[in-house]
Amino acid sequence: NESNCSNDSFSASERNRILVATATSGTCSLLFCTLAVVILIALRLYKHLVYRLAMYQMIGAWLQGLSVCLAFMRYGYRSSLLYYRVSCKFIAFFLQCCVWVKLVFTNWLTFHLFCYIIFFKNFKRLEWLYITSSFVVPLLFNWIPFIHNNYGMSGPFCFIRSSREVGCETVKYVEGIVEVYVLFYGPAVIFLTLDLMAIIMMFAVLLQRVYKKSNVDVTSQNECHLQVMKQLLPLSAYPIIDFVLYLLQFGHRVYSTVSGNTFNRDLYYAQSVLYGLSGFFAALALMVHIGTIKCKKKPTRTPAPLQSCDIDYATFAGVTPYTSGA
């Protein structure tokens, strides 16, 4: 049970300031994610699988932004009131699920691009699997902290508790610390590291194809691969953004664990705001992606005809490239 002792690493005023800043950044993410999806639908880009995957990822980012905004319900938190204690547990559970929905969508997007670029495989039929698994997988394990009442107040936020109060003394809670790493930071960092490695491999392969010397029409093939790279660059921003943000959180979590569950206030403020802005960065990446498609200048030379491409660019990007004689 949570007591009325006041041994929190943050004062009430510090906690409230962090919650206001985080809720503000979360609201910004909600607005930009909504705008990005509206633009995508208005331009009817949702007809193409890659853009639908980007839209699903945006929905995950929107849910994450919503969960961050719900953390504002902890403003003025009082552990003596049952409402705050119970609501905090379910907010923490909802936050965990939303973060994992976005993470799984990001992994599927990277997987789809990797298979398409490296092996020329378009797993369009797996779209239903991408959607269902992204919502089902987080439910398979995020209920575990409920078993021993490990969801609750963690610093200014509702999360898996890594410390508990014994009398009026705050002590490390090993089971909570293990769950934080096993259910959240560990898998997230591993999956995003694999995503980053996949992106590096994709760009390396495309660059190798661009400069490859062969008996085929090198100029035509180069144009095709360069077009694909222009499409891939904005899409690859999603896992890169998540990797940077998760790495910051993971580093801070390791620091707090090693230093005896002590939070660095400056890092905590930065982490909280940047975490809330995760959806904003994802939405910005999508809008830049759309901009590179719709605002592309007419080329000064005639690109390769579609028939000469060994990659089905139209299937990949949803945009029919210029053809010779057009």
mmCIF file of C-alpha atoms in Angstrom:
data_model
loop_
_atom_site.group_PDB
_atom_site.id
_atom_site.type_symbol
_atom_site.label_atom_id
_atom_site.label_comp_id
_atom_site.label_asym_id
_atom_site.label_seq_id
_atom_site.Cartn_x
_atom_site.Cartn_y
_atom_site.Cartn_z
ATOM 1 C CA ASN A 1 0.000 0.000 0.000
ATOM 2 C CA GLU A 2 1.081 3.580 -0.663
ATOM 3 C CA SER A 3 1.479 5.677 2.428
ATOM 4 C CA ASN A 4 1.229 9.369 3.150
ATOM 5 C CA CYS A 5 4.982 9.719 3.589
ATOM 6 C CA SER A 6 6.609 12.331 1.420
ATOM 7 C CA ASN A 7 9.872 10.857 0.179
ATOM 8 C CA ASP A 8 9.316 11.443 -3.511
ATOM 9 C CA SER A 9 12.383 12.491 -5.506
ATOM 10 C CA PHE A 10 10.299 15.413 -6.794
ATOM 11 C CA SER A 11 8.414 18.031 -4.859
ATOM 12 C CA ALA A 12 4.736 18.558 -5.623
ATOM 13 C CA SER A 13 5.485 21.746 -7.591
ATOM 14 C CA GLU A 14 8.244 20.034 -9.633
ATOM 15 C CA ARG A 15 5.969 17.102 -10.376
ATOM 16 C CA ASN A 16 3.178 19.377 -11.542
ATOM 17 C CA ARG A 17 5.495 21.402 -13.786
ATOM 18 C CA ILE A 18 6.745 18.212 -15.450
ATOM 19 C CA LEU A 19 3.172 17.002 -15.946
ATOM 20 C CA VAL A 20 2.120 20.302 -17.525
ATOM 21 C CA ALA A 21 5.126 20.295 -19.879
ATOM 22 C CA THR A 22 4.559 16.656 -20.841
ATOM 23 C CA ALA A 23 0.807 17.089 -21.372
ATOM 24 C CA THR A 24 1.496 20.145 -23.544
ATOM 25 C CA SER A 25 3.945 18.229 -25.737
ATOM 26 C CA GLY A 26 1.488 15.305 -25.873
ATOM 27 C CA THR A 27 -1.282 17.637 -27.032
ATOM 28 C CA CYS A 28 1.028 18.991 -29.735
ATOM 29 C CA SER A 29 1.632 15.407 -30.883
ATOM 30 C CA LEU A 30 -2.107 14.706 -30.983
ATOM 31 C CA LEU A 31 -2.767 17.732 -33.169
ATOM 32 C CA PHE A 32 0.065 17.069 -35.618
ATOM 33 C CA CYS A 33 -0.731 13.343 -35.891
ATOM 34 C CA THR A 34 -4.350 14.211 -36.647
ATOM 35 C CA LEU A 35 -3.264 16.766 -39.257
ATOM 36 C CA ALA A 36 -0.873 14.285 -40.910
ATOM 37 C CA VAL A 37 -3.560 11.596 -41.162
ATOM 38 C CA VAL A 38 -6.085 14.115 -42.557
ATOM 39 C CA ILE A 39 -3.565 15.174 -45.233
ATOM 40 C CA LEU A 40 -2.830 11.558 -46.093
ATOM 41 C CA ILE A 41 -6.555 10.774 -46.447
ATOM 42 C CA ALA A 42 -7.295 13.990 -48.379
ATOM 43 C CA LEU A 43 -4.605 13.100 -50.933
ATOM 44 C CA ARG A 44 -5.925 9.511 -51.068
ATOM 45 C CA LEU A 45 -2.495 8.102 -50.403
ATOM 46 C CA TYR A 46 -4.088 5.507 -48.123
ATOM 47 C CA LYS A 47 -4.801 3.457 -51.256
ATOM 48 C CA HIS A 48 -1.158 2.359 -51.221
ATOM 49 C CA LEU A 49 0.133 -0.085 -48.612
ATOM 50 C CA VAL A 50 3.283 1.785 -47.633
ATOM 51 C CA TYR A 51 1.241 4.888 -46.831
ATOM 52 C CA ARG A 52 -1.295 2.838 -44.926
ATOM 53 C CA LEU A 53 1.552 1.424 -42.852
ATOM 54 C CA ALA A 54 2.700 4.987 -42.216
ATOM 55 C CA MET A 55 -0.879 5.905 -41.270
ATOM 56 C CA TYR A 56 -1.110 2.975 -38.842
ATOM 57 C CA GLN A 57 2.158 4.081 -37.299
ATOM 58 C CA MET A 58 0.661 7.568 -36.997
ATOM 59 C CA ILE A 59 -2.383 6.131 -35.225
ATOM 60 C CA GLY A 60 -0.020 4.442 -32.780
ATOM 61 C CA ALA A 61 1.735 7.778 -32.236
ATOM 62 C CA TRP A 62 -1.657 9.434 -31.699
ATOM 63 C CA LEU A 63 -2.554 6.875 -29.029
ATOM 64 C CA GLN A 64 0.815 7.406 -27.359
ATOM 65 C CA GLY A 65 0.187 11.157 -27.341
ATOM 66 C CA LEU A 66 -3.228 10.528 -25.791
ATOM 67 C CA SER A 67 -1.701 8.374 -23.063
ATOM 68 C CA VAL A 68 0.812 11.133 -22.314
ATOM 69 C CA CYS A 69 -2.015 13.656 -22.039
ATOM 70 C CA LEU A 70 -3.849 11.357 -19.626
ATOM 71 C CA ALA A 71 -0.833 11.556 -17.346
ATOM 72 C CA PHE A 72 -2.015 15.098 -16.594
ATOM 73 C CA MET A 73 -4.702 13.468 -14.457
ATOM 74 C CA ARG A 74 -1.936 13.043 -11.906
ATOM 75 C CA TYR A 75 -1.779 16.817 -11.458
ATOM 76 C CA GLY A 76 -2.190 17.384 -7.734
ATOM 77 C CA TYR A 77 -1.819 13.641 -7.076
ATOM 78 C CA ARG A 78 -2.697 12.545 -3.563
ATOM 79 C CA SER A 79 -1.899 8.933 -2.751
ATOM 80 C CA SER A 80 -4.336 9.004 0.151
ATOM 81 C CA LEU A 81 -7.274 9.121 -2.284
ATOM 82 C CA LEU A 82 -8.423 5.829 -3.814
ATOM 83 C CA TYR A 83 -9.382 7.527 -7.103
ATOM 84 C CA TYR A 84 -5.816 8.687 -7.754
ATOM 85 C CA ARG A 85 -4.266 5.318 -6.882
ATOM 86 C CA VAL A 86 -6.644 3.249 -9.027
ATOM 87 C CA SER A 87 -6.671 5.627 -11.994
ATOM 88 C CA CYS A 88 -2.872 5.826 -11.933
ATOM 89 C CA LYS A 89 -2.586 2.053 -12.327
ATOM 90 C CA PHE A 90 -4.852 1.984 -15.369
ATOM 91 C CA ILE A 91 -3.182 5.045 -16.901
ATOM 92 C CA ALA A 92 0.164 3.236 -16.556
ATOM 93 C CA PHE A 93 -1.295 0.124 -18.228
ATOM 94 C CA PHE A 94 -2.809 2.197 -21.048
ATOM 95 C CA LEU A 95 0.502 4.031 -21.537
ATOM 96 C CA GLN A 96 2.411 0.763 -21.795
ATOM 97 C CA CYS A 97 -0.033 -0.645 -24.350
ATOM 98 C CA CYS A 98 -0.034 2.516 -26.491
ATOM 99 C CA VAL A 99 3.750 2.705 -26.554
ATOM 100 C CA TRP A 100 3.925 -0.921 -27.670
ATOM 101 C CA VAL A 101 1.250 -0.427 -30.345
ATOM 102 C CA LYS A 102 3.402 2.284 -31.905
ATOM 103 C CA LEU A 103 6.553 0.203 -31.494
ATOM 104 C CA VAL A 104 5.053 -2.888 -33.159
ATOM 105 C CA PHE A 105 3.717 -0.783 -36.046
ATOM 106 C CA THR A 106 7.203 0.687 -36.471
ATOM 107 C CA ASN A 107 8.740 -2.791 -36.543
ATOM 108 C CA TRP A 108 6.259 -4.001 -39.167
ATOM 109 C CA LEU A 109 6.925 -0.948 -41.324
ATOM 110 C CA THR A 110 10.662 -1.608 -41.193
ATOM 111 C CA PHE A 111 10.101 -5.316 -41.907
ATOM 112 C CA HIS A 112 7.941 -4.529 -44.943
ATOM 113 C CA LEU A 113 10.456 -2.069 -46.372
ATOM 114 C CA PHE A 114 13.358 -4.427 -45.690
ATOM 115 C CA CYS A 115 11.729 -7.376 -47.462
ATOM 116 C CA TYR A 116 10.728 -5.171 -50.383
ATOM 117 C CA ILE A 117 14.079 -3.471 -50.886
ATOM 118 C CA ILE A 118 16.363 -6.435 -50.171
ATOM 119 C CA PHE A 119 14.354 -9.385 -51.506
ATOM 120 C CA PHE A 120 11.808 -7.661 -53.816
ATOM 121 C CA LYS A 121 9.006 -9.240 -51.758
ATOM 122 C CA ASN A 122 5.812 -7.242 -51.291
ATOM 123 C CA PHE A 123 3.885 -8.807 -48.384
ATOM 124 C CA LYS A 124 0.700 -6.920 -49.083
ATOM 125 C CA ARG A 125 -1.398 -9.847 -47.905
ATOM 126 C CA LEU A 126 0.104 -9.544 -44.425
ATOM 127 C CA GLU A 127 -1.548 -6.186 -43.797
ATOM 128 C CA TRP A 128 -4.190 -7.787 -41.595
ATOM 129 C CA LEU A 129 -1.393 -9.377 -39.536
ATOM 130 C CA TYR A 130 0.353 -6.014 -39.186
ATOM 131 C CA ILE A 131 -2.825 -4.462 -37.784
ATOM 132 C CA THR A 132 -4.072 -7.212 -35.472
ATOM 133 C CA SER A 133 -0.681 -8.088 -34.014
ATOM 134 C CA SER A 134 0.076 -4.445 -33.267
ATOM 135 C CA PHE A 135 -2.956 -4.269 -30.983
ATOM 136 C CA VAL A 136 -2.894 -7.828 -29.633
ATOM 137 C CA VAL A 137 0.816 -8.248 -28.816
ATOM 138 C CA PRO A 138 0.880 -5.425 -26.173
ATOM 139 C CA LEU A 139 -2.008 -7.109 -24.339
ATOM 140 C CA LEU A 140 -0.119 -10.398 -24.022
ATOM 141 C CA PHE A 141 2.315 -9.179 -21.371
ATOM 142 C CA ASN A 142 1.463 -5.676 -20.161
ATOM 143 C CA TRP A 143 -1.029 -7.125 -17.660
ATOM 144 C CA ILE A 144 1.812 -8.796 -15.719
ATOM 145 C CA PRO A 145 2.554 -5.806 -13.387
ATOM 146 C CA PHE A 146 -1.031 -6.050 -12.122
ATOM 147 C CA ILE A 147 -0.231 -9.411 -10.484
ATOM 148 C CA HIS A 148 1.822 -7.868 -7.675
ATOM 149 C CA ASN A 149 0.361 -4.376 -7.851
ATOM 150 C CA ASN A 150 3.437 -2.958 -9.575
ATOM 151 C CA TYR A 151 1.687 -0.278 -11.618
ATOM 152 C CA GLY A 152 1.555 3.029 -9.798
ATOM 153 C CA MET A 153 3.405 6.244 -9.079
ATOM 154 C CA SER A 154 6.955 6.319 -10.454
ATOM 155 C CA GLY A 155 8.485 9.773 -10.162
ATOM 156 C CA PRO A 156 5.958 12.253 -11.574
ATOM 157 C CA PHE A 157 4.318 9.641 -13.814
ATOM 158 C CA CYS A 158 2.133 6.572 -13.655
ATOM 159 C CA PHE A 159 4.343 3.662 -14.682
ATOM 160 C CA ILE A 160 5.844 0.431 -13.350
ATOM 161 C CA ARG A 161 7.102 1.263 -9.893
ATOM 162 C CA SER A 162 10.829 0.772 -9.336
ATOM 163 C CA SER A 163 10.696 1.780 -5.653
ATOM 164 C CA ARG A 164 8.373 1.365 -2.710
ATOM 165 C CA GLU A 165 7.860 2.993 0.643
ATOM 166 C CA VAL A 166 8.670 0.937 3.711
ATOM 167 C CA GLY A 167 7.435 2.978 6.623
ATOM 168 C CA CYS A 168 8.620 6.425 5.679
ATOM 169 C CA GLU A 169 11.683 5.236 3.777
ATOM 170 C CA THR A 170 11.835 4.807 -0.001
ATOM 171 C CA VAL A 171 13.680 1.640 -1.054
ATOM 172 C CA LYS A 172 14.457 -0.055 -4.367
ATOM 173 C CA TYR A 173 11.865 -2.531 -5.558
ATOM 174 C CA VAL A 174 13.777 -5.217 -7.446
ATOM 175 C CA GLU A 175 10.741 -6.892 -9.008
ATOM 176 C CA GLY A 176 9.529 -3.565 -10.406
ATOM 177 C CA ILE A 177 12.982 -2.734 -11.766
ATOM 178 C CA VAL A 178 13.158 -6.117 -13.514
ATOM 179 C CA GLU A 179 9.707 -5.620 -15.054
ATOM 180 C CA VAL A 180 10.682 -2.151 -16.322
ATOM 181 C CA TYR A 181 13.623 -3.608 -18.245
ATOM 182 C CA VAL A 182 12.000 -6.888 -19.326
ATOM 183 C CA LEU A 183 8.609 -5.493 -20.376
ATOM 184 C CA PHE A 184 9.665 -2.111 -21.732
ATOM 185 C CA TYR A 185 13.196 -0.798 -22.153
ATOM 186 C CA GLY A 186 14.986 -4.051 -22.987
ATOM 187 C CA PRO A 187 12.738 -5.252 -25.840
ATOM 188 C CA ALA A 188 12.244 -1.706 -27.152
ATOM 189 C CA VAL A 189 15.975 -1.021 -27.444
ATOM 190 C CA ILE A 190 16.619 -4.464 -28.998
ATOM 191 C CA PHE A 191 13.839 -4.138 -31.600
ATOM 192 C CA LEU A 192 14.734 -0.565 -32.506
ATOM 193 C CA THR A 193 18.416 -1.475 -32.798
ATOM 194 C CA LEU A 194 17.434 -4.235 -35.252
ATOM 195 C CA ASP A 195 15.280 -1.704 -37.127
ATOM 196 C CA LEU A 196 18.231 0.673 -37.364
ATOM 197 C CA MET A 197 20.498 -2.113 -38.629
ATOM 198 C CA ALA A 198 17.870 -3.028 -41.235
ATOM 199 C CA ILE A 199 17.696 0.595 -42.421
ATOM 200 C CA ILE A 200 21.476 0.762 -42.764
ATOM 201 C CA MET A 201 21.423 -2.464 -44.788
ATOM 202 C CA MET A 202 18.651 -1.132 -47.036
ATOM 203 C CA PHE A 203 20.549 2.036 -47.855
ATOM 204 C CA ALA A 204 23.774 0.094 -48.378
ATOM 205 C CA VAL A 205 22.065 -2.264 -50.820
ATOM 206 C CA LEU A 206 20.400 0.584 -52.725
ATOM 207 C CA LEU A 207 23.675 2.496 -52.954
ATOM 208 C CA GLN A 208 25.432 -0.641 -54.172
ATOM 209 C CA ARG A 209 22.776 -1.089 -56.854
ATOM 210 C CA VAL A 210 23.062 2.535 -57.938
ATOM 211 C CA TYR A 211 26.787 2.232 -58.597
ATOM 212 C CA LYS A 212 26.803 -1.371 -59.761
ATOM 213 C CA LYS A 213 28.408 -1.976 -63.145
ATOM 214 C CA SER A 214 26.589 -4.479 -65.280
ATOM 215 C CA ASN A 215 25.410 -5.141 -68.824
ATOM 216 C CA VAL A 216 21.968 -3.623 -68.196
ATOM 217 C CA ASP A 217 21.088 -0.004 -68.775
ATOM 218 C CA VAL A 218 22.929 1.407 -65.755
ATOM 219 C CA THR A 219 21.491 4.897 -66.167
ATOM 220 C CA SER A 220 17.921 3.593 -66.153
ATOM 221 C CA GLN A 221 18.513 1.351 -63.164
ATOM 222 C CA ASN A 222 20.265 4.118 -61.244
ATOM 223 C CA GLU A 223 17.276 6.391 -61.771
ATOM 224 C CA CYS A 224 14.931 3.696 -60.446
ATOM 225 C CA HIS A 225 16.988 3.050 -57.321
ATOM 226 C CA LEU A 226 17.491 6.739 -56.634
ATOM 227 C CA GLN A 227 13.723 7.219 -56.809
ATOM 228 C CA VAL A 228 13.224 4.399 -54.305
ATOM 229 C CA MET A 229 15.817 5.952 -51.982
ATOM 230 C CA LYS A 230 13.921 9.252 -52.045
ATOM 231 C CA GLN A 231 10.833 7.370 -50.879
ATOM 232 C CA LEU A 232 12.654 5.326 -48.280
ATOM 233 C CA LEU A 233 14.410 8.228 -46.573
ATOM 234 C CA PRO A 234 11.311 9.800 -44.945
ATOM 235 C CA LEU A 235 9.823 6.401 -44.029
ATOM 236 C CA SER A 236 13.032 5.346 -42.296
ATOM 237 C CA ALA A 237 12.715 8.384 -40.032
ATOM 238 C CA TYR A 238 10.144 6.607 -37.834
ATOM 239 C CA PRO A 239 12.420 3.932 -36.329
ATOM 240 C CA ILE A 240 15.322 6.394 -36.183
ATOM 241 C CA ILE A 241 13.225 8.870 -34.175
ATOM 242 C CA ASP A 242 12.026 6.128 -31.838
ATOM 243 C CA PHE A 243 15.557 4.773 -31.425
ATOM 244 C CA VAL A 244 16.949 8.157 -30.362
ATOM 245 C CA LEU A 245 14.095 8.826 -27.932
ATOM 246 C CA TYR A 246 14.157 5.348 -26.410
ATOM 247 C CA LEU A 247 17.947 5.466 -26.091
ATOM 248 C CA LEU A 248 17.639 8.678 -24.080
ATOM 249 C CA GLN A 249 15.031 7.110 -21.801
ATOM 250 C CA PHE A 250 16.978 3.875 -21.481
ATOM 251 C CA GLY A 251 20.187 5.716 -20.588
ATOM 252 C CA HIS A 252 18.413 7.760 -17.953
ATOM 253 C CA ARG A 253 16.760 4.653 -16.514
ATOM 254 C CA VAL A 254 20.117 2.859 -16.267
ATOM 255 C CA TYR A 255 21.600 5.949 -14.601
ATOM 256 C CA SER A 256 18.802 6.083 -12.026
ATOM 257 C CA THR A 257 19.114 2.344 -11.293
ATOM 258 C CA VAL A 258 22.892 2.429 -10.852
ATOM 259 C CA SER A 259 22.798 5.609 -8.766
ATOM 260 C CA GLY A 260 20.278 4.186 -6.311
ATOM 261 C CA ASN A 261 17.011 5.133 -8.019
ATOM 262 C CA THR A 262 18.004 8.804 -8.138
ATOM 263 C CA PHE A 263 16.659 10.801 -11.077
ATOM 264 C CA ASN A 264 18.681 13.491 -12.802
ATOM 265 C CA ARG A 265 16.239 16.387 -12.955
ATOM 266 C CA ASP A 266 17.585 17.971 -16.132
ATOM 267 C CA LEU A 267 17.536 14.640 -17.985
ATOM 268 C CA TYR A 268 14.096 13.882 -16.607
ATOM 269 C CA TYR A 269 12.665 17.180 -17.862
ATOM 270 C CA ALA A 270 14.219 16.656 -21.312
ATOM 271 C CA GLN A 271 13.109 13.024 -21.467
ATOM 272 C CA SER A 272 9.544 13.867 -20.434
ATOM 273 C CA VAL A 273 9.091 16.614 -23.024
ATOM 274 C CA LEU A 274 10.776 14.686 -25.847
ATOM 275 C CA TYR A 275 8.725 11.599 -25.043
ATOM 276 C CA GLY A 276 5.561 13.647 -25.376
ATOM 277 C CA LEU A 277 6.810 15.023 -28.699
ATOM 278 C CA SER A 278 7.410 11.563 -30.188
ATOM 279 C CA GLY A 279 4.155 11.779 -32.150
ATOM 280 C CA PHE A 280 5.016 15.291 -33.325
ATOM 281 C CA PHE A 281 8.306 14.095 -34.826
ATOM 282 C CA ALA A 282 6.584 11.106 -36.442
ATOM 283 C CA ALA A 283 3.881 13.361 -37.944
ATOM 284 C CA LEU A 284 6.521 15.776 -39.213
ATOM 285 C CA ALA A 285 8.346 12.874 -40.892
ATOM 286 C CA LEU A 286 5.134 11.786 -42.606
ATOM 287 C CA MET A 287 4.352 15.312 -43.838
ATOM 288 C CA VAL A 288 7.900 15.653 -45.179
ATOM 289 C CA HIS A 289 7.432 12.303 -46.878
ATOM 290 C CA ILE A 290 4.199 13.464 -48.527
ATOM 291 C CA GLY A 291 5.869 16.726 -49.499
ATOM 292 C CA THR A 292 8.679 14.928 -51.309
ATOM 293 C CA ILE A 293 6.048 13.118 -53.387
ATOM 294 C CA LYS A 294 3.569 15.877 -54.154
ATOM 295 C CA CYS A 295 5.942 18.835 -54.435
ATOM 296 C CA LYS A 296 8.660 17.142 -56.482
ATOM 297 C CA LYS A 297 9.979 19.343 -59.247
ATOM 298 C CA LYS A 298 9.833 18.151 -62.819
ATOM 299 C CA PRO A 299 13.155 16.496 -63.670
ATOM 300 C CA THR A 300 15.493 18.203 -66.099
ATOM 301 C CA ARG A 301 16.142 14.902 -67.836
ATOM 302 C CA THR A 302 13.811 12.061 -68.672
ATOM 303 C CA PRO A 303 13.967 9.378 -65.950
ATOM 304 C CA ALA A 304 13.999 5.704 -66.731
ATOM 305 C CA PRO A 305 10.839 4.116 -68.044
ATOM 306 C CA LEU A 306 8.935 1.971 -65.585
ATOM 307 C CA GLN A 307 9.538 -1.147 -67.659
ATOM 308 C CA SER A 308 13.316 -0.928 -67.154
ATOM 309 C CA CYS A 309 13.132 -0.888 -63.354
ATOM 310 C CA ASP A 310 13.960 -4.083 -61.480
ATOM 311 C CA ILE A 311 11.937 -2.616 -58.573
ATOM 312 C CA ASP A 312 8.217 -1.999 -58.987
ATOM 313 C CA TYR A 313 8.432 1.635 -57.973
ATOM 314 C CA ALA A 314 4.733 2.270 -58.490
ATOM 315 C CA THR A 315 3.864 -0.502 -56.026
ATOM 316 C CA PHE A 316 6.438 0.719 -53.546
ATOM 317 C CA ALA A 317 5.622 4.419 -53.487
ATOM 318 C CA GLY A 318 2.165 4.611 -54.953
ATOM 319 C CA VAL A 319 3.365 7.133 -57.532
ATOM 320 C CA THR A 320 3.747 6.384 -61.205
ATOM 321 C CA PRO A 321 7.171 7.585 -62.354
ATOM 322 C CA TYR A 322 7.717 9.560 -65.526
ATOM 323 C CA THR A 323 8.215 7.407 -68.572
ATOM 324 C CA SER A 324 10.113 8.142 -71.712
ATOM 325 C CA GLY A 325 7.891 9.575 -74.393
ATOM 326 C CA ALA A 326 5.402 10.873 -71.806
#
